[in-house]
Amino acid sequence: MSVSIRPLNGISLQLLYEAFNAAFATYSRQWTEDEFINMLERRGYRAELSFGAFDQDKPVSFLLNGAGVFNGVLTAYDTGTGTLKEYENRGLARQLFEAAVPALKEAGMQQYLLEVLTDNTRAISIYTKAGFKSTRMLHYFTADIKGITISGSNKLLGKFSTRETVLNVNAMRALCDFEPSWQNSFDSLKRSMNKFKILGVYQDEELVAYGIIEPLSGDIPQLAVSKFHRRKGIGSLLLTQLLQYNKHPGVKMINADERCESLLLFLEKAGITKRGSQYEMMLSL
């Protein structure tokens, strides 16, 4: 039976969600339809730059692309690629990629970004042959709320104040040790800002630390403390108060740069454990 390749314009999100869940049915984590739609919104999904393989009108393989600016460059982002099990080993993912690249170039995209688990050797090989190069290693951390241990988290309340705040990109970027990954970037957060809570730690009126959490998922996309105010318990204070917003039984921090040792050690000490790693990879268009 023939399969046709075409853009995803006009394809309902419900139909895409059904294909997405079928393709990732064996994954330990499953997505609700609301979570799937929120993921696409946050990552800048563009239907006209995304492609699917269709068996008649049924999507059996898909390449979901987002678009935006990353490190100051117009960038396409592989939000999700999958194929239904019964259609695997037909080269559909390769065909989707070959259809997408010209469309991305025509749309003015200058680079193509993706992340891939370090143990997915087959996918890494495919991406490498296509010209992608690894730019950095990212780790992901998760924990059950009951397993988080934070010490000395209330000692600084008299000297520092905490309060909800708004996204202040310039002030917050100045505190970061590394550029957030695509899904955690300031641009991605802006796309679905109503889903997040932002907490700032201030000394007088100077922002010295901040954290952002998505209460419904327990996702912490960004957490940073000024390098001039570390080892004072501010991170513990921030995390303690940030978790008070959490409505999920767990918490996660996805895509922490492996070079940011201070953050990695802080998470491990708090009982938020590293579960795996992935490569961030980039293709120049």
PDB file of C-alpha atoms in Angstrom:
ATOM      1  CA  MET A   1       0.000   0.000   0.000  1.00  0.00           C
ATOM      2  CA  SER A   2       1.424   3.380  -1.036  1.00  0.00           C
ATOM      3  CA  VAL A   3       2.236   6.104   1.466  1.00  0.00           C
ATOM      4  CA  SER A   4       2.216   9.786   0.533  1.00  0.00           C
ATOM      5  CA  ILE A   5       4.373  12.552   2.055  1.00  0.00           C
ATOM      6  CA  ARG A   6       2.805  15.966   2.600  1.00  0.00           C
ATOM      7  CA  PRO A   7       2.811  18.969   4.940  1.00  0.00           C
ATOM      8  CA  LEU A   8       0.609  18.892   8.027  1.00  0.00           C
ATOM      9  CA  ASN A   9      -1.439  21.973   7.124  1.00  0.00           C
ATOM     10  CA  GLY A  10      -5.083  21.332   7.898  1.00  0.00           C
ATOM     11  CA  ILE A  11      -4.414  18.177   9.923  1.00  0.00           C
ATOM     12  CA  SER A  12      -6.242  18.300  13.251  1.00  0.00           C
ATOM     13  CA  LEU A  13      -4.252  18.234  16.469  1.00  0.00           C
ATOM     14  CA  GLN A  14      -6.449  15.387  17.666  1.00  0.00           C
ATOM     15  CA  LEU A  15      -5.401  13.245  14.701  1.00  0.00           C
ATOM     16  CA  LEU A  16      -1.758  14.128  15.303  1.00  0.00           C
ATOM     17  CA  TYR A  17      -2.133  13.316  18.988  1.00  0.00           C
ATOM     18  CA  GLU A  18      -3.487   9.859  18.163  1.00  0.00           C
ATOM     19  CA  ALA A  19      -0.534   9.210  15.854  1.00  0.00           C
ATOM     20  CA  PHE A  20       1.910  10.590  18.434  1.00  0.00           C
ATOM     21  CA  ASN A  21       0.604   8.344  21.190  1.00  0.00           C
ATOM     22  CA  ALA A  22       0.575   5.310  18.909  1.00  0.00           C
ATOM     23  CA  ALA A  23       4.187   5.931  17.827  1.00  0.00           C
ATOM     24  CA  PHE A  24       5.346   6.261  21.442  1.00  0.00           C
ATOM     25  CA  ALA A  25       3.078   3.615  22.945  1.00  0.00           C
ATOM     26  CA  THR A  26       6.025   1.705  24.426  1.00  0.00           C
ATOM     27  CA  TYR A  27       7.466   4.757  26.212  1.00  0.00           C
ATOM     28  CA  SER A  28       7.252   4.781  29.993  1.00  0.00           C
ATOM     29  CA  ARG A  29       5.740   8.245  29.892  1.00  0.00           C
ATOM     30  CA  GLN A  30       2.437   8.902  28.100  1.00  0.00           C
ATOM     31  CA  TRP A  31       0.938  12.275  27.191  1.00  0.00           C
ATOM     32  CA  THR A  32      -2.616  13.484  27.586  1.00  0.00           C
ATOM     33  CA  GLU A  33      -4.061  15.416  24.665  1.00  0.00           C
ATOM     34  CA  ASP A  34      -3.800  18.663  26.650  1.00  0.00           C
ATOM     35  CA  GLU A  35      -0.128  17.953  27.432  1.00  0.00           C
ATOM     36  CA  PHE A  36       0.543  17.258  23.767  1.00  0.00           C
ATOM     37  CA  ILE A  37      -1.101  20.487  22.621  1.00  0.00           C
ATOM     38  CA  ASN A  38       0.738  22.453  25.312  1.00  0.00           C
ATOM     39  CA  MET A  39       4.046  20.904  24.190  1.00  0.00           C
ATOM     40  CA  LEU A  40       3.435  22.008  20.600  1.00  0.00           C
ATOM     41  CA  GLU A  41       2.484  25.521  21.677  1.00  0.00           C
ATOM     42  CA  ARG A  42       5.520  25.914  23.897  1.00  0.00           C
ATOM     43  CA  ARG A  43       7.911  24.624  21.246  1.00  0.00           C
ATOM     44  CA  GLY A  44       6.565  26.864  18.484  1.00  0.00           C
ATOM     45  CA  TYR A  45       4.928  24.197  16.293  1.00  0.00           C
ATOM     46  CA  ARG A  46       4.387  25.235  12.668  1.00  0.00           C
ATOM     47  CA  ALA A  47       2.131  22.925  10.671  1.00  0.00           C
ATOM     48  CA  GLU A  48       3.270  24.250   7.299  1.00  0.00           C
ATOM     49  CA  LEU A  49       6.894  23.364   8.150  1.00  0.00           C
ATOM     50  CA  SER A  50       5.982  19.923   9.489  1.00  0.00           C
ATOM     51  CA  PHE A  51       5.431  16.802   7.434  1.00  0.00           C
ATOM     52  CA  GLY A  52       3.611  13.508   7.683  1.00  0.00           C
ATOM     53  CA  ALA A  53       3.528  10.191   5.860  1.00  0.00           C
ATOM     54  CA  PHE A  54      -0.080   9.210   5.195  1.00  0.00           C
ATOM     55  CA  ASP A  55      -1.637   5.864   4.426  1.00  0.00           C
ATOM     56  CA  GLN A  56      -4.730   7.260   2.744  1.00  0.00           C
ATOM     57  CA  ASP A  57      -5.783   9.867   5.352  1.00  0.00           C
ATOM     58  CA  LYS A  58      -4.090   8.234   8.351  1.00  0.00           C
ATOM     59  CA  PRO A  59      -0.775   9.745   9.534  1.00  0.00           C
ATOM     60  CA  VAL A  60       1.611   6.833  10.070  1.00  0.00           C
ATOM     61  CA  SER A  61       4.854   8.800  10.456  1.00  0.00           C
ATOM     62  CA  PHE A  62       5.414  12.429  11.349  1.00  0.00           C
ATOM     63  CA  LEU A  63       8.029  15.146  11.721  1.00  0.00           C
ATOM     64  CA  LEU A  64       6.722  17.993  13.886  1.00  0.00           C
ATOM     65  CA  ASN A  65       8.754  21.168  13.492  1.00  0.00           C
ATOM     66  CA  GLY A  66       8.774  24.370  15.499  1.00  0.00           C
ATOM     67  CA  ALA A  67      10.303  27.644  14.391  1.00  0.00           C
ATOM     68  CA  GLY A  68      11.744  30.664  16.149  1.00  0.00           C
ATOM     69  CA  VAL A  69      14.998  32.344  17.121  1.00  0.00           C
ATOM     70  CA  PHE A  70      17.745  30.438  18.937  1.00  0.00           C
ATOM     71  CA  ASN A  71      20.999  32.173  19.927  1.00  0.00           C
ATOM     72  CA  GLY A  72      19.979  35.049  17.675  1.00  0.00           C
ATOM     73  CA  VAL A  73      19.518  32.853  14.572  1.00  0.00           C
ATOM     74  CA  LEU A  74      16.300  31.842  12.780  1.00  0.00           C
ATOM     75  CA  THR A  75      15.976  28.191  13.726  1.00  0.00           C
ATOM     76  CA  ALA A  76      13.740  25.211  13.078  1.00  0.00           C
ATOM     77  CA  TYR A  77      13.337  22.737  15.916  1.00  0.00           C
ATOM     78  CA  ASP A  78      12.415  19.062  15.673  1.00  0.00           C
ATOM     79  CA  THR A  79       9.631  18.921  18.254  1.00  0.00           C
ATOM     80  CA  GLY A  80       8.933  15.245  17.694  1.00  0.00           C
ATOM     81  CA  THR A  81       9.559  12.525  15.122  1.00  0.00           C
ATOM     82  CA  GLY A  82       7.822   9.160  15.224  1.00  0.00           C
ATOM     83  CA  THR A  83       6.547   6.269  13.165  1.00  0.00           C
ATOM     84  CA  LEU A  84       3.843   3.731  13.915  1.00  0.00           C
ATOM     85  CA  LYS A  85       5.394   0.333  14.637  1.00  0.00           C
ATOM     86  CA  GLU A  86       3.825  -1.449  11.666  1.00  0.00           C
ATOM     87  CA  TYR A  87       5.316   1.162   9.309  1.00  0.00           C
ATOM     88  CA  GLU A  88       8.873   1.125  10.646  1.00  0.00           C
ATOM     89  CA  ASN A  89      11.896   0.199   8.510  1.00  0.00           C
ATOM     90  CA  ARG A  90      10.435   1.759   5.368  1.00  0.00           C
ATOM     91  CA  GLY A  91      12.623   4.867   5.422  1.00  0.00           C
ATOM     92  CA  LEU A  92       9.681   7.144   6.179  1.00  0.00           C
ATOM     93  CA  ALA A  93      11.562   9.319   8.685  1.00  0.00           C
ATOM     94  CA  ARG A  94      14.285   9.907   6.085  1.00  0.00           C
ATOM     95  CA  GLN A  95      11.673  10.858   3.471  1.00  0.00           C
ATOM     96  CA  LEU A  96      10.044  13.302   5.877  1.00  0.00           C
ATOM     97  CA  PHE A  97      13.411  14.904   6.618  1.00  0.00           C
ATOM     98  CA  GLU A  98      14.211  15.210   2.919  1.00  0.00           C
ATOM     99  CA  ALA A  99      10.846  16.934   2.365  1.00  0.00           C
ATOM    100  CA  ALA A 100      11.263  19.245   5.349  1.00  0.00           C
ATOM    101  CA  VAL A 101      14.732  20.657   4.697  1.00  0.00           C
ATOM    102  CA  PRO A 102      13.855  22.506   1.438  1.00  0.00           C
ATOM    103  CA  ALA A 103      10.708  23.899   3.072  1.00  0.00           C
ATOM    104  CA  LEU A 104      12.717  25.141   6.054  1.00  0.00           C
ATOM    105  CA  LYS A 105      15.257  26.830   3.796  1.00  0.00           C
ATOM    106  CA  GLU A 106      12.503  28.477   1.767  1.00  0.00           C
ATOM    107  CA  ALA A 107      10.951  29.777   5.004  1.00  0.00           C
ATOM    108  CA  GLY A 108      14.258  31.458   5.871  1.00  0.00           C
ATOM    109  CA  MET A 109      15.401  29.062   8.578  1.00  0.00           C
ATOM    110  CA  GLN A 110      19.176  29.145   8.935  1.00  0.00           C
ATOM    111  CA  GLN A 111      19.700  26.126  11.161  1.00  0.00           C
ATOM    112  CA  TYR A 112      17.881  22.973  12.262  1.00  0.00           C
ATOM    113  CA  LEU A 113      18.024  21.948  15.926  1.00  0.00           C
ATOM    114  CA  LEU A 114      17.108  18.724  17.669  1.00  0.00           C
ATOM    115  CA  GLU A 115      17.819  16.647  20.775  1.00  0.00           C
ATOM    116  CA  VAL A 116      18.355  12.907  20.849  1.00  0.00           C
ATOM    117  CA  LEU A 117      18.886  10.490  23.726  1.00  0.00           C
ATOM    118  CA  THR A 118      22.513   9.429  24.006  1.00  0.00           C
ATOM    119  CA  ASP A 119      21.561   5.743  23.960  1.00  0.00           C
ATOM    120  CA  ASN A 120      19.571   6.077  20.711  1.00  0.00           C
ATOM    121  CA  THR A 121      22.529   5.098  18.573  1.00  0.00           C
ATOM    122  CA  ARG A 122      20.434   4.411  15.470  1.00  0.00           C
ATOM    123  CA  ALA A 123      18.948   7.912  15.434  1.00  0.00           C
ATOM    124  CA  ILE A 124      22.327   9.508  16.206  1.00  0.00           C
ATOM    125  CA  SER A 125      23.838   7.699  13.241  1.00  0.00           C
ATOM    126  CA  ILE A 126      21.039   8.910  10.944  1.00  0.00           C
ATOM    127  CA  TYR A 127      21.356  12.509  12.117  1.00  0.00           C
ATOM    128  CA  THR A 128      25.153  12.462  11.834  1.00  0.00           C
ATOM    129  CA  LYS A 129      24.988  11.165   8.267  1.00  0.00           C
ATOM    130  CA  ALA A 130      22.485  13.928   7.474  1.00  0.00           C
ATOM    131  CA  GLY A 131      25.047  16.502   8.594  1.00  0.00           C
ATOM    132  CA  PHE A 132      23.951  17.240  12.157  1.00  0.00           C
ATOM    133  CA  LYS A 133      26.717  17.958  14.652  1.00  0.00           C
ATOM    134  CA  SER A 134      26.545  17.617  18.419  1.00  0.00           C
ATOM    135  CA  THR A 135      26.709  21.003  20.137  1.00  0.00           C
ATOM    136  CA  ARG A 136      26.478  19.963  23.802  1.00  0.00           C
ATOM    137  CA  MET A 137      25.341  17.307  26.259  1.00  0.00           C
ATOM    138  CA  LEU A 138      22.171  17.882  28.265  1.00  0.00           C
ATOM    139  CA  HIS A 139      21.004  15.946  31.333  1.00  0.00           C
ATOM    140  CA  TYR A 140      17.491  15.463  32.640  1.00  0.00           C
ATOM    141  CA  PHE A 141      16.530  15.117  36.289  1.00  0.00           C
ATOM    142  CA  THR A 142      13.350  13.889  37.970  1.00  0.00           C
ATOM    143  CA  ALA A 143      12.134  13.146  41.474  1.00  0.00           C
ATOM    144  CA  ASP A 144       9.050  12.249  43.414  1.00  0.00           C
ATOM    145  CA  ILE A 145       8.088  15.179  45.615  1.00  0.00           C
ATOM    146  CA  LYS A 146       8.380  12.951  48.688  1.00  0.00           C
ATOM    147  CA  GLY A 147      12.016  12.200  47.838  1.00  0.00           C
ATOM    148  CA  ILE A 148      13.198  15.819  47.725  1.00  0.00           C
ATOM    149  CA  THR A 149      15.333  16.923  50.676  1.00  0.00           C
ATOM    150  CA  ILE A 150      16.197  20.604  51.086  1.00  0.00           C
ATOM    151  CA  SER A 151      18.195  21.839  54.062  1.00  0.00           C
ATOM    152  CA  GLY A 152      18.668  25.337  55.426  1.00  0.00           C
ATOM    153  CA  SER A 153      15.926  26.726  53.201  1.00  0.00           C
ATOM    154  CA  ASN A 154      14.463  29.325  55.573  1.00  0.00           C
ATOM    155  CA  LYS A 155      17.581  30.948  57.037  1.00  0.00           C
ATOM    156  CA  LEU A 156      17.721  33.901  54.663  1.00  0.00           C
ATOM    157  CA  LEU A 157      14.150  35.133  54.749  1.00  0.00           C
ATOM    158  CA  GLY A 158      15.120  38.167  56.847  1.00  0.00           C
ATOM    159  CA  LYS A 159      17.888  39.279  54.485  1.00  0.00           C
ATOM    160  CA  PHE A 160      16.280  38.376  51.177  1.00  0.00           C
ATOM    161  CA  SER A 161      12.703  38.661  49.997  1.00  0.00           C
ATOM    162  CA  THR A 162      10.889  36.402  47.580  1.00  0.00           C
ATOM    163  CA  ARG A 163       7.907  37.273  45.459  1.00  0.00           C
ATOM    164  CA  GLU A 164       6.127  36.340  42.285  1.00  0.00           C
ATOM    165  CA  THR A 165       7.442  38.281  39.353  1.00  0.00           C
ATOM    166  CA  VAL A 166       7.181  38.562  35.589  1.00  0.00           C
ATOM    167  CA  LEU A 167       9.572  37.453  32.898  1.00  0.00           C
ATOM    168  CA  ASN A 168      12.461  39.924  32.771  1.00  0.00           C
ATOM    169  CA  VAL A 169      14.691  38.491  30.082  1.00  0.00           C
ATOM    170  CA  ASN A 170      17.662  40.839  30.452  1.00  0.00           C
ATOM    171  CA  ALA A 171      17.873  40.576  34.255  1.00  0.00           C
ATOM    172  CA  MET A 172      17.315  36.821  34.251  1.00  0.00           C
ATOM    173  CA  ARG A 173      19.677  36.042  31.391  1.00  0.00           C
ATOM    174  CA  ALA A 174      22.443  37.822  33.334  1.00  0.00           C
ATOM    175  CA  LEU A 175      22.109  35.212  36.112  1.00  0.00           C
ATOM    176  CA  CYS A 176      22.260  32.140  33.822  1.00  0.00           C
ATOM    177  CA  ASP A 177      25.400  30.021  33.496  1.00  0.00           C
ATOM    178  CA  PHE A 178      24.263  28.512  30.186  1.00  0.00           C
ATOM    179  CA  GLU A 179      21.854  29.199  27.354  1.00  0.00           C
ATOM    180  CA  PRO A 180      18.593  27.327  28.033  1.00  0.00           C
ATOM    181  CA  SER A 181      17.638  24.637  25.529  1.00  0.00           C
ATOM    182  CA  TRP A 182      14.890  25.320  22.974  1.00  0.00           C
ATOM    183  CA  GLN A 183      11.944  24.165  25.095  1.00  0.00           C
ATOM    184  CA  ASN A 184      13.258  26.080  28.120  1.00  0.00           C
ATOM    185  CA  SER A 185      14.244  29.241  26.257  1.00  0.00           C
ATOM    186  CA  PHE A 186      12.724  32.610  27.042  1.00  0.00           C
ATOM    187  CA  ASP A 187      10.980  32.619  23.667  1.00  0.00           C
ATOM    188  CA  SER A 188       9.402  29.213  24.361  1.00  0.00           C
ATOM    189  CA  LEU A 189       8.226  30.320  27.791  1.00  0.00           C
ATOM    190  CA  LYS A 190       6.636  33.427  26.301  1.00  0.00           C
ATOM    191  CA  ARG A 191       4.513  31.268  24.011  1.00  0.00           C
ATOM    192  CA  SER A 192       2.640  29.778  26.967  1.00  0.00           C
ATOM    193  CA  MET A 193       3.400  32.166  29.808  1.00  0.00           C
ATOM    194  CA  ASN A 194       0.015  31.583  31.455  1.00  0.00           C
ATOM    195  CA  LYS A 195       1.123  28.019  32.291  1.00  0.00           C
ATOM    196  CA  PHE A 196       4.042  29.110  34.500  1.00  0.00           C
ATOM    197  CA  LYS A 197       4.755  30.658  37.874  1.00  0.00           C
ATOM    198  CA  ILE A 198       7.891  32.782  38.282  1.00  0.00           C
ATOM    199  CA  LEU A 199       9.467  33.423  41.660  1.00  0.00           C
ATOM    200  CA  GLY A 200      12.242  35.958  42.181  1.00  0.00           C
ATOM    201  CA  VAL A 201      14.630  36.350  45.120  1.00  0.00           C
ATOM    202  CA  TYR A 202      15.605  39.969  45.800  1.00  0.00           C
ATOM    203  CA  GLN A 203      18.179  41.752  47.905  1.00  0.00           C
ATOM    204  CA  ASP A 204      16.593  45.153  48.283  1.00  0.00           C
ATOM    205  CA  GLU A 205      15.249  45.539  44.719  1.00  0.00           C
ATOM    206  CA  GLU A 206      18.040  43.648  42.963  1.00  0.00           C
ATOM    207  CA  LEU A 207      17.104  40.299  41.437  1.00  0.00           C
ATOM    208  CA  VAL A 208      19.670  37.779  42.716  1.00  0.00           C
ATOM    209  CA  ALA A 209      17.902  34.522  41.850  1.00  0.00           C
ATOM    210  CA  TYR A 210      14.802  33.245  40.122  1.00  0.00           C
ATOM    211  CA  GLY A 211      12.983  30.040  39.339  1.00  0.00           C
ATOM    212  CA  ILE A 212      10.182  29.115  36.946  1.00  0.00           C
ATOM    213  CA  ILE A 213       7.794  26.180  37.358  1.00  0.00           C
ATOM    214  CA  GLU A 214       4.905  24.757  35.393  1.00  0.00           C
ATOM    215  CA  PRO A 215       2.644  23.673  38.289  1.00  0.00           C
ATOM    216  CA  LEU A 216       0.534  21.162  36.339  1.00  0.00           C
ATOM    217  CA  SER A 217       3.549  19.169  35.130  1.00  0.00           C
ATOM    218  CA  GLY A 218       6.152  19.859  37.829  1.00  0.00           C
ATOM    219  CA  ASP A 219       8.552  21.048  35.142  1.00  0.00           C
ATOM    220  CA  ILE A 220      11.197  23.586  36.221  1.00  0.00           C
ATOM    221  CA  PRO A 221      12.548  25.032  32.948  1.00  0.00           C
ATOM    222  CA  GLN A 222      14.870  27.568  34.569  1.00  0.00           C
ATOM    223  CA  LEU A 223      16.479  28.101  37.971  1.00  0.00           C
ATOM    224  CA  ALA A 224      19.449  30.408  38.497  1.00  0.00           C
ATOM    225  CA  VAL A 225      21.313  32.181  41.304  1.00  0.00           C
ATOM    226  CA  SER A 226      23.721  35.077  40.830  1.00  0.00           C
ATOM    227  CA  LYS A 227      27.317  33.884  41.018  1.00  0.00           C
ATOM    228  CA  PHE A 228      27.882  36.594  43.659  1.00  0.00           C
ATOM    229  CA  HIS A 229      25.234  35.116  45.977  1.00  0.00           C
ATOM    230  CA  ARG A 230      25.876  31.386  45.843  1.00  0.00           C
ATOM    231  CA  ARG A 231      26.532  29.070  48.783  1.00  0.00           C
ATOM    232  CA  LYS A 232      24.251  31.178  50.969  1.00  0.00           C
ATOM    233  CA  GLY A 233      21.213  28.913  50.835  1.00  0.00           C
ATOM    234  CA  ILE A 234      19.390  31.034  48.276  1.00  0.00           C
ATOM    235  CA  GLY A 235      18.933  28.118  45.882  1.00  0.00           C
ATOM    236  CA  SER A 236      17.390  26.016  48.633  1.00  0.00           C
ATOM    237  CA  LEU A 237      15.125  28.876  49.664  1.00  0.00           C
ATOM    238  CA  LEU A 238      14.047  29.364  46.076  1.00  0.00           C
ATOM    239  CA  LEU A 239      13.393  25.689  45.374  1.00  0.00           C
ATOM    240  CA  THR A 240      11.416  25.254  48.601  1.00  0.00           C
ATOM    241  CA  GLN A 241       9.088  28.121  47.799  1.00  0.00           C
ATOM    242  CA  LEU A 242       8.876  27.248  44.119  1.00  0.00           C
ATOM    243  CA  LEU A 243       7.653  23.735  44.953  1.00  0.00           C
ATOM    244  CA  GLN A 244       4.769  25.194  46.926  1.00  0.00           C
ATOM    245  CA  TYR A 245       3.164  26.009  43.580  1.00  0.00           C
ATOM    246  CA  ASN A 246       3.581  22.456  42.303  1.00  0.00           C
ATOM    247  CA  LYS A 247       0.400  20.446  41.701  1.00  0.00           C
ATOM    248  CA  HIS A 248       2.134  17.382  40.280  1.00  0.00           C
ATOM    249  CA  PRO A 249       3.339  14.383  42.325  1.00  0.00           C
ATOM    250  CA  GLY A 250       6.791  14.757  40.803  1.00  0.00           C
ATOM    251  CA  VAL A 251       9.213  17.395  39.662  1.00  0.00           C
ATOM    252  CA  LYS A 252      11.582  17.473  36.704  1.00  0.00           C
ATOM    253  CA  MET A 253      14.305  19.593  35.176  1.00  0.00           C
ATOM    254  CA  ILE A 254      14.955  18.721  31.556  1.00  0.00           C
ATOM    255  CA  ASN A 255      18.066  19.750  29.608  1.00  0.00           C
ATOM    256  CA  ALA A 256      20.499  20.983  32.221  1.00  0.00           C
ATOM    257  CA  ASP A 257      23.823  21.674  30.531  1.00  0.00           C
ATOM    258  CA  GLU A 258      26.456  19.154  31.670  1.00  0.00           C
ATOM    259  CA  ARG A 259      28.993  21.978  32.039  1.00  0.00           C
ATOM    260  CA  CYS A 260      26.957  23.703  34.750  1.00  0.00           C
ATOM    261  CA  GLU A 261      28.382  21.676  37.639  1.00  0.00           C
ATOM    262  CA  SER A 262      26.912  23.938  40.331  1.00  0.00           C
ATOM    263  CA  LEU A 263      23.338  23.253  39.160  1.00  0.00           C
ATOM    264  CA  LEU A 264      23.919  19.526  38.681  1.00  0.00           C
ATOM    265  CA  LEU A 265      25.353  19.151  42.186  1.00  0.00           C
ATOM    266  CA  PHE A 266      22.527  21.227  43.671  1.00  0.00           C
ATOM    267  CA  LEU A 267      19.870  19.031  42.062  1.00  0.00           C
ATOM    268  CA  GLU A 268      21.533  15.790  43.134  1.00  0.00           C
ATOM    269  CA  LYS A 269      21.922  17.071  46.711  1.00  0.00           C
ATOM    270  CA  ALA A 270      18.220  17.926  46.782  1.00  0.00           C
ATOM    271  CA  GLY A 271      17.315  14.391  45.702  1.00  0.00           C
ATOM    272  CA  ILE A 272      16.376  15.369  42.149  1.00  0.00           C
ATOM    273  CA  THR A 273      18.210  12.596  40.372  1.00  0.00           C
ATOM    274  CA  LYS A 274      19.780  12.437  36.935  1.00  0.00           C
ATOM    275  CA  ARG A 275      17.825   9.942  34.844  1.00  0.00           C
ATOM    276  CA  GLY A 276      19.528  10.246  31.487  1.00  0.00           C
ATOM    277  CA  SER A 277      21.209  12.440  28.918  1.00  0.00           C
ATOM    278  CA  GLN A 278      20.755  13.640  25.388  1.00  0.00           C
ATOM    279  CA  TYR A 279      22.768  15.363  22.718  1.00  0.00           C
ATOM    280  CA  GLU A 280      21.722  18.713  21.368  1.00  0.00           C
ATOM    281  CA  MET A 281      22.491  18.567  17.640  1.00  0.00           C
ATOM    282  CA  MET A 282      22.476  21.240  14.950  1.00  0.00           C
ATOM    283  CA  LEU A 283      22.418  21.267  11.158  1.00  0.00           C
ATOM    284  CA  SER A 284      23.382  24.419   9.292  1.00  0.00           C
ATOM    285  CA  LEU A 285      20.897  25.175   6.522  1.00  0.00           C
TER     286      LEU A 285
END
